[in-house]
PDB file of C-alpha atoms in Angstrom:
ATOM      1  CA  ALA A   1     141.451 180.071 122.441  1.00 65.00           C
ATOM      2  CA  GLN A   2     141.924 182.335 119.520  1.00 76.00           C
ATOM      3  CA  THR A   3     139.001 182.887 117.170  1.00 88.00           C
ATOM      4  CA  VAL A   4     139.055 183.571 113.469  1.00 94.00           C
ATOM      5  CA  THR A   5     136.071 185.114 111.712  1.00 95.00           C
ATOM      6  CA  GLN A   6     135.311 185.144 108.031  1.00 96.00           C
ATOM      7  CA  SER A   7     132.160 187.180 107.570  1.00 95.00           C
ATOM      8  CA  GLN A   8     131.637 186.415 103.887  1.00 95.00           C
ATOM      9  CA  PRO A   9     130.390 182.861 103.394  1.00 94.00           C
ATOM     10  CA  GLU A  10     130.239 183.375  99.611  1.00 96.00           C
ATOM     11  CA  MET A  11     131.869 185.741  97.153  1.00 97.00           C
ATOM     12  CA  SER A  12     131.944 185.942  93.389  1.00 97.00           C
ATOM     13  CA  VAL A  13     134.221 187.724  90.942  1.00 98.00           C
ATOM     14  CA  GLN A  14     134.410 188.124  87.205  1.00 98.00           C
ATOM     15  CA  GLU A  15     137.360 186.482  85.537  1.00 97.00           C
ATOM     16  CA  ALA A  16     140.334 188.878  85.343  1.00 97.00           C
ATOM     17  CA  GLU A  17     138.878 191.122  88.038  1.00 98.00           C
ATOM     18  CA  THR A  18     140.059 191.620  91.607  1.00 98.00           C
ATOM     19  CA  VAL A  19     138.373 190.319  94.722  1.00 98.00           C
ATOM     20  CA  THR A  20     139.094 190.764  98.424  1.00 98.00           C
ATOM     21  CA  LEU A  21     138.232 188.199 101.062  1.00 98.00           C
ATOM     22  CA  SER A  22     138.041 189.420 104.623  1.00 98.00           C
ATOM     23  CA  CYS A  23     139.251 187.842 107.831  1.00 98.00           C
ATOM     24  CA  THR A  24     139.389 189.103 111.373  1.00 97.00           C
ATOM     25  CA  TYR A  25     140.770 187.392 114.428  1.00 96.00           C
ATOM     26  CA  ASP A  26     140.838 187.796 118.150  1.00 93.00           C
ATOM     27  CA  THR A  27     143.985 187.304 120.175  1.00 89.00           C
ATOM     28  CA  SER A  28     145.848 188.720 123.133  1.00 87.00           C
ATOM     29  CA  GLU A  29     149.200 187.610 121.790  1.00 83.00           C
ATOM     30  CA  SER A  30     151.571 190.083 120.204  1.00 83.00           C
ATOM     31  CA  ASP A  31     153.396 187.632 117.981  1.00 83.00           C
ATOM     32  CA  TYR A  32     151.658 185.106 115.775  1.00 88.00           C
ATOM     33  CA  TYR A  33     151.286 183.949 112.199  1.00 89.00           C
ATOM     34  CA  LEU A  34     148.420 184.201 109.779  1.00 93.00           C
ATOM     35  CA  PHE A  35     147.706 182.075 106.739  1.00 93.00           C
ATOM     36  CA  TRP A  36     145.296 181.740 103.875  1.00 96.00           C
ATOM     37  CA  TYR A  37     144.549 178.233 102.662  1.00 94.00           C
ATOM     38  CA  LYS A  38     142.667 177.303  99.516  1.00 94.00           C
ATOM     39  CA  GLN A  39     140.453 174.227  99.358  1.00 89.00           C
ATOM     40  CA  PRO A  40     139.307 173.307  95.831  1.00 86.00           C
ATOM     41  CA  PRO A  41     136.555 170.743  95.204  1.00 82.00           C
ATOM     42  CA  SER A  42     139.119 167.983  95.690  1.00 77.00           C
ATOM     43  CA  ARG A  43     139.107 169.161  99.346  1.00 77.00           C
ATOM     44  CA  GLN A  44     142.874 169.251  99.602  1.00 79.00           C
ATOM     45  CA  MET A  45     144.200 172.136 101.694  1.00 84.00           C
ATOM     46  CA  ILE A  46     146.685 174.253  99.764  1.00 88.00           C
ATOM     47  CA  LEU A  47     148.688 177.033 101.361  1.00 88.00           C
ATOM     48  CA  VAL A  48     148.227 180.311  99.502  1.00 94.00           C
ATOM     49  CA  ILE A  49     150.078 182.901 101.553  1.00 94.00           C
ATOM     50  CA  ARG A  50     151.354 183.579 105.056  1.00 92.00           C
ATOM     51  CA  GLN A  51     152.119 186.640 107.159  1.00 93.00           C
ATOM     52  CA  GLU A  52     154.252 187.019 110.251  1.00 89.00           C
ATOM     53  CA  ALA A  53     152.676 189.456 112.702  1.00 89.00           C
ATOM     54  CA  TYR A  54     155.993 191.132 113.471  1.00 87.00           C
ATOM     55  CA  LYS A  55     156.401 192.157 109.850  1.00 88.00           C
ATOM     56  CA  GLN A  56     154.754 195.389 108.818  1.00 86.00           C
ATOM     57  CA  GLN A  57     155.137 194.697 105.121  1.00 92.00           C
ATOM     58  CA  ASN A  58     152.196 192.907 103.577  1.00 95.00           C
ATOM     59  CA  ALA A  59     152.980 189.505 102.086  1.00 94.00           C
ATOM     60  CA  THR A  60     152.638 188.979  98.342  1.00 94.00           C
ATOM     61  CA  GLU A  61     152.687 185.794  96.267  1.00 92.00           C
ATOM     62  CA  ASN A  62     152.186 186.488  92.562  1.00 95.00           C
ATOM     63  CA  ARG A  63     148.499 187.426  92.138  1.00 97.00           C
ATOM     64  CA  PHE A  64     147.775 186.987  95.846  1.00 97.00           C
ATOM     65  CA  SER A  65     148.439 189.654  98.423  1.00 97.00           C
ATOM     66  CA  VAL A  66     147.260 190.437 101.906  1.00 97.00           C
ATOM     67  CA  ASN A  67     146.265 193.588 103.746  1.00 97.00           C
ATOM     68  CA  PHE A  68     147.426 193.003 107.305  1.00 96.00           C
ATOM     69  CA  GLN A  69     146.139 195.513 109.833  1.00 96.00           C
ATOM     70  CA  LYS A  70     147.536 194.398 113.175  1.00 94.00           C
ATOM     71  CA  ALA A  71     145.812 197.006 115.308  1.00 94.00           C
ATOM     72  CA  ALA A  72     142.466 196.164 113.753  1.00 95.00           C
ATOM     73  CA  LYS A  73     143.245 192.415 113.828  1.00 95.00           C
ATOM     74  CA  SER A  74     142.346 192.173 110.187  1.00 97.00           C
ATOM     75  CA  PHE A  75     143.950 189.995 107.527  1.00 97.00           C
ATOM     76  CA  SER A  76     142.270 190.236 104.134  1.00 98.00           C
ATOM     77  CA  LEU A  77     143.292 188.393 100.977  1.00 98.00           C
ATOM     78  CA  LYS A  78     143.311 190.124  97.626  1.00 98.00           C
ATOM     79  CA  ILE A  79     143.260 188.066  94.459  1.00 98.00           C
ATOM     80  CA  SER A  80     144.150 190.033  91.356  1.00 98.00           C
ATOM     81  CA  ASP A  81     143.435 189.003  87.770  1.00 97.00           C
ATOM     82  CA  SER A  82     141.137 186.231  88.989  1.00 98.00           C
ATOM     83  CA  GLN A  83     141.287 182.968  87.098  1.00 97.00           C
ATOM     84  CA  LEU A  84     138.799 180.117  86.838  1.00 96.00           C
ATOM     85  CA  GLY A  85     141.196 177.949  88.802  1.00 95.00           C
ATOM     86  CA  ASP A  86     140.916 180.293  91.761  1.00 96.00           C
ATOM     87  CA  ALA A  87     137.396 179.048  92.424  1.00 96.00           C
ATOM     88  CA  ALA A  88     137.563 177.308  95.777  1.00 95.00           C
ATOM     89  CA  MET A  89     136.839 177.610  99.457  1.00 94.00           C
ATOM     90  CA  TYR A  90     139.321 179.927 101.166  1.00 96.00           C
ATOM     91  CA  PHE A  91     140.167 179.549 104.830  1.00 94.00           C
ATOM     92  CA  CYS A  92     141.926 182.075 106.991  1.00 96.00           C
ATOM     93  CA  ALA A  93     144.025 180.539 109.772  1.00 93.00           C
ATOM     94  CA  TYR A  94     145.847 181.750 112.865  1.00 92.00           C
ATOM     95  CA  ARG A  95     148.786 180.132 114.556  1.00 86.00           C
ATOM     96  CA  SER A  96     150.318 181.051 117.874  1.00 79.00           C
ATOM     97  CA  PRO A  97     154.088 180.735 118.191  1.00 71.00           C
ATOM     98  CA  LEU A  98     153.910 179.767 121.823  1.00 59.00           C
ATOM     99  CA  GLY A  99     154.260 176.216 123.078  1.00 59.00           C
ATOM    100  CA  THR A 100     154.834 173.108 121.057  1.00 52.00           C
ATOM    101  CA  GLY A 101     151.263 172.487 119.973  1.00 57.00           C
ATOM    102  CA  ASN A 102     151.414 174.788 116.993  1.00 66.00           C
ATOM    103  CA  GLN A 103     147.797 174.158 116.203  1.00 74.00           C
ATOM    104  CA  PHE A 104     145.939 176.236 113.686  1.00 81.00           C
ATOM    105  CA  TYR A 105     142.649 177.989 114.313  1.00 88.00           C
ATOM    106  CA  PHE A 106     140.594 178.194 111.152  1.00 91.00           C
ATOM    107  CA  GLY A 107     137.792 180.476 110.091  1.00 93.00           C
ATOM    108  CA  THR A 108     134.570 179.111 108.627  1.00 91.00           C
ATOM    109  CA  GLY A 109     135.667 179.779 105.080  1.00 93.00           C
ATOM    110  CA  THR A 110     134.599 181.865 102.093  1.00 96.00           C
ATOM    111  CA  SER A 111     133.415 180.115  98.965  1.00 95.00           C
ATOM    112  CA  LEU A 112     134.737 181.969  95.928  1.00 97.00           C
ATOM    113  CA  THR A 113     133.051 181.636  92.539  1.00 97.00           C
ATOM    114  CA  VAL A 114     134.828 182.913  89.445  1.00 97.00           C
ATOM    115  CA  ILE A 115     132.466 183.914  86.650  1.00 97.00           C
ATOM    116  CA  PRO A 116     133.793 183.456  83.110  1.00 96.00           C
TER     117      PRO A 116
ATOM    118  CA  GLU B   1     158.349 168.617  96.087  1.00 71.00           C
ATOM    119  CA  PRO B   2     157.751 166.354  99.102  1.00 76.00           C
ATOM    120  CA  GLU B   3     154.139 165.770 100.066  1.00 87.00           C
ATOM    121  CA  VAL B   4     152.096 164.480 102.943  1.00 92.00           C
ATOM    122  CA  THR B   5     150.190 161.394 101.857  1.00 94.00           C
ATOM    123  CA  GLN B   6     147.123 159.801 103.379  1.00 96.00           C
ATOM    124  CA  THR B   7     145.433 156.458 102.941  1.00 96.00           C
ATOM    125  CA  PRO B   8     142.783 155.489 102.230  1.00 96.00           C
ATOM    126  CA  SER B   9     141.235 158.370 100.325  1.00 94.00           C
ATOM    127  CA  HIS B  10     137.767 157.178 101.321  1.00 96.00           C
ATOM    128  CA  GLN B  11     136.792 154.846 104.138  1.00 97.00           C
ATOM    129  CA  VAL B  12     133.287 153.570 104.745  1.00 97.00           C
ATOM    130  CA  THR B  13     132.603 151.856 108.044  1.00 97.00           C
ATOM    131  CA  GLN B  14     129.680 150.806 110.178  1.00 97.00           C
ATOM    132  CA  MET B  15     128.867 152.506 113.425  1.00 97.00           C
ATOM    133  CA  GLY B  16     130.733 150.946 116.318  1.00 97.00           C
ATOM    134  CA  GLN B  17     133.616 149.696 114.202  1.00 97.00           C
ATOM    135  CA  GLU B  18     137.221 150.713 114.679  1.00 97.00           C
ATOM    136  CA  VAL B  19     139.012 152.597 111.921  1.00 98.00           C
ATOM    137  CA  ILE B  20     142.625 153.539 111.426  1.00 97.00           C
ATOM    138  CA  LEU B  21     143.515 156.422 109.180  1.00 97.00           C
ATOM    139  CA  ARG B  22     147.065 156.523 107.934  1.00 97.00           C
ATOM    140  CA  CYS B  23     149.367 159.366 107.098  1.00 97.00           C
ATOM    141  CA  VAL B  24     152.939 159.601 105.917  1.00 96.00           C
ATOM    142  CA  PRO B  25     154.280 163.030 106.863  1.00 94.00           C
ATOM    143  CA  ILE B  26     157.151 164.695 105.076  1.00 91.00           C
ATOM    144  CA  SER B  27     160.284 162.855 106.110  1.00 89.00           C
ATOM    145  CA  ASN B  28     162.270 165.574 107.889  1.00 87.00           C
ATOM    146  CA  HIS B  29     159.287 167.097 109.650  1.00 89.00           C
ATOM    147  CA  LEU B  30     159.008 167.010 113.415  1.00 88.00           C
ATOM    148  CA  TYR B  31     155.423 168.001 114.218  1.00 88.00           C
ATOM    149  CA  PHE B  32     152.375 166.075 113.119  1.00 92.00           C
ATOM    150  CA  TYR B  33     148.720 166.948 113.299  1.00 92.00           C
ATOM    151  CA  TRP B  34     145.247 165.637 112.689  1.00 96.00           C
ATOM    152  CA  TYR B  35     142.363 167.898 111.752  1.00 95.00           C
ATOM    153  CA  ARG B  36     138.826 167.087 110.776  1.00 95.00           C
ATOM    154  CA  GLN B  37     136.290 168.885 108.646  1.00 92.00           C
ATOM    155  CA  ILE B  38     132.649 167.942 108.860  1.00 93.00           C
ATOM    156  CA  LEU B  39     130.982 168.590 105.515  1.00 88.00           C
ATOM    157  CA  GLY B  40     130.197 172.265 105.089  1.00 83.00           C
ATOM    158  CA  GLN B  41     131.958 173.274 108.276  1.00 85.00           C
ATOM    159  CA  LYS B  42     135.350 174.658 109.176  1.00 86.00           C
ATOM    160  CA  VAL B  43     138.505 172.702 109.714  1.00 89.00           C
ATOM    161  CA  GLU B  44     138.927 171.748 113.379  1.00 91.00           C
ATOM    162  CA  PHE B  45     142.094 170.829 115.197  1.00 90.00           C
ATOM    163  CA  LEU B  46     142.169 167.391 116.821  1.00 94.00           C
ATOM    164  CA  VAL B  47     145.682 166.703 118.038  1.00 93.00           C
ATOM    165  CA  SER B  48     149.337 167.541 117.615  1.00 89.00           C
ATOM    166  CA  PHE B  49     152.199 165.115 118.099  1.00 91.00           C
ATOM    167  CA  TYR B  50     155.840 165.801 118.746  1.00 88.00           C
ATOM    168  CA  ASN B  51     158.740 163.692 119.959  1.00 87.00           C
ATOM    169  CA  ASN B  52     156.544 160.598 120.074  1.00 90.00           C
ATOM    170  CA  GLU B  53     153.891 162.030 122.305  1.00 91.00           C
ATOM    171  CA  ILE B  54     150.788 164.156 122.140  1.00 91.00           C
ATOM    172  CA  SER B  55     151.692 167.790 122.675  1.00 85.00           C
ATOM    173  CA  GLU B  56     148.221 169.253 122.457  1.00 85.00           C
ATOM    174  CA  LYS B  57     144.686 168.036 121.871  1.00 88.00           C
ATOM    175  CA  SER B  58     141.274 169.579 121.529  1.00 89.00           C
ATOM    176  CA  GLU B  59     138.074 168.731 123.346  1.00 89.00           C
ATOM    177  CA  ILE B  60     137.006 166.765 120.282  1.00 92.00           C
ATOM    178  CA  PHE B  61     139.874 164.337 120.819  1.00 95.00           C
ATOM    179  CA  ASP B  62     138.271 162.192 123.511  1.00 93.00           C
ATOM    180  CA  ASP B  63     139.035 158.655 124.649  1.00 94.00           C
ATOM    181  CA  GLN B  64     137.669 157.248 121.387  1.00 96.00           C
ATOM    182  CA  PHE B  65     140.637 158.703 119.548  1.00 97.00           C
ATOM    183  CA  SER B  66     144.274 157.786 119.690  1.00 97.00           C
ATOM    184  CA  VAL B  67     147.347 158.550 117.628  1.00 97.00           C
ATOM    185  CA  GLU B  68     150.505 156.624 117.068  1.00 95.00           C
ATOM    186  CA  ARG B  69     153.709 156.781 115.148  1.00 92.00           C
ATOM    187  CA  PRO B  70     154.367 153.053 114.896  1.00 86.00           C
ATOM    188  CA  ASP B  71     157.509 153.359 112.793  1.00 86.00           C
ATOM    189  CA  GLY B  72     159.682 156.104 111.390  1.00 78.00           C
ATOM    190  CA  SER B  73     157.284 157.131 108.676  1.00 87.00           C
ATOM    191  CA  ASN B  74     153.623 156.487 109.453  1.00 93.00           C
ATOM    192  CA  PHE B  75     151.388 158.576 111.675  1.00 96.00           C
ATOM    193  CA  THR B  76     148.000 157.045 112.416  1.00 97.00           C
ATOM    194  CA  LEU B  77     144.695 158.165 113.854  1.00 98.00           C
ATOM    195  CA  LYS B  78     142.525 155.458 115.389  1.00 97.00           C
ATOM    196  CA  ILE B  79     138.865 155.826 116.207  1.00 97.00           C
ATOM    197  CA  ARG B  80     137.895 152.938 118.475  1.00 96.00           C
ATOM    198  CA  SER B  81     134.138 152.842 118.111  1.00 95.00           C
ATOM    199  CA  THR B  82     132.914 155.095 115.331  1.00 97.00           C
ATOM    200  CA  LYS B  83     129.769 157.159 115.622  1.00 96.00           C
ATOM    201  CA  LEU B  84     127.686 158.698 112.869  1.00 97.00           C
ATOM    202  CA  GLU B  85     128.966 162.126 113.821  1.00 96.00           C
ATOM    203  CA  ASP B  86     132.540 161.023 113.129  1.00 97.00           C
ATOM    204  CA  SER B  87     131.750 161.210 109.429  1.00 97.00           C
ATOM    205  CA  ALA B  88     134.074 163.892 108.127  1.00 97.00           C
ATOM    206  CA  MET B  89     137.160 164.613 106.121  1.00 95.00           C
ATOM    207  CA  TYR B  90     140.273 163.945 108.178  1.00 96.00           C
ATOM    208  CA  PHE B  91     143.427 165.840 107.304  1.00 95.00           C
ATOM    209  CA  CYS B  92     146.909 165.017 108.414  1.00 95.00           C
ATOM    210  CA  ALA B  93     149.489 167.807 108.445  1.00 92.00           C
ATOM    211  CA  SER B  94     153.135 168.169 109.308  1.00 90.00           C
ATOM    212  CA  ASN B  95     155.704 170.876 109.740  1.00 85.00           C
ATOM    213  CA  ARG B  96     159.414 170.822 110.160  1.00 82.00           C
ATOM    214  CA  GLY B  97     159.348 172.679 113.437  1.00 76.00           C
ATOM    215  CA  ASP B  98     160.482 176.081 112.290  1.00 67.00           C
ATOM    216  CA  LEU B  99     159.056 179.207 113.817  1.00 56.00           C
ATOM    217  CA  LEU B 100     156.943 179.973 110.791  1.00 59.00           C
ATOM    218  CA  GLY B 101     154.911 176.848 111.404  1.00 62.00           C
ATOM    219  CA  TRP B 102     154.091 176.356 107.768  1.00 72.00           C
ATOM    220  CA  GLN B 103     151.904 173.276 107.897  1.00 81.00           C
ATOM    221  CA  TYR B 104     151.716 171.015 104.898  1.00 86.00           C
ATOM    222  CA  PHE B 105     148.398 169.241 104.612  1.00 89.00           C
ATOM    223  CA  GLY B 106     147.719 165.836 103.136  1.00 92.00           C
ATOM    224  CA  PRO B 107     144.888 165.286 100.663  1.00 90.00           C
ATOM    225  CA  GLY B 108     142.570 164.006 103.381  1.00 93.00           C
ATOM    226  CA  THR B 109     140.630 160.833 104.088  1.00 96.00           C
ATOM    227  CA  ARG B 110     136.889 160.976 103.728  1.00 96.00           C
ATOM    228  CA  LEU B 111     135.375 158.875 106.506  1.00 98.00           C
ATOM    229  CA  THR B 112     131.753 157.816 106.141  1.00 97.00           C
ATOM    230  CA  VAL B 113     130.116 156.106 109.092  1.00 97.00           C
ATOM    231  CA  THR B 114     126.863 154.322 108.295  1.00 97.00           C
TER     232      THR B 114
END
């Protein structure tokens, strides 16, 4: 099974500053998909951004962008102009395109605190 | 925007009792999933369901668990005889079956086993 590692259990950032959350993964597959999910205190899982492994261009969604390094198996999330509402647990996830299971493999999460 | 819904939001049950967690996936989606998250831990895959049958399951999904799509809208997770360690948040998710596999998660059901 694939593994996803988030080495930063906690991070903090000043409001309006930029923060980067790291994620690495282990796989032998050449094609796959990567995701960042946000889990606020309500514990709902909210999709933040996704990246297809076959695309070299890094995905961007407003203030959120990723740095995808396929050779290094790294998929970091950058949050620019951090807002108080960004405070949450962030999970990196991997999905294989093979088979019909389509299950996700999640990392252990990074808890982000935004300091006013 | 369509959403995945789950009921109840919080379920308290005694050890040994059966519980059924309910989910209504997005209507045109084809794949359905259950995940669980023990407090303070990562989200773990339990089972995926496609074309009215289980397509994949994890080692967590033992004989105590079962899933069903009893009608055209609901997707249920049954735990036959709950244990204390089943206490967790249970998330249902669905996707429409496209290659991107963008899974939409429900708000979760918090299960507390006493």
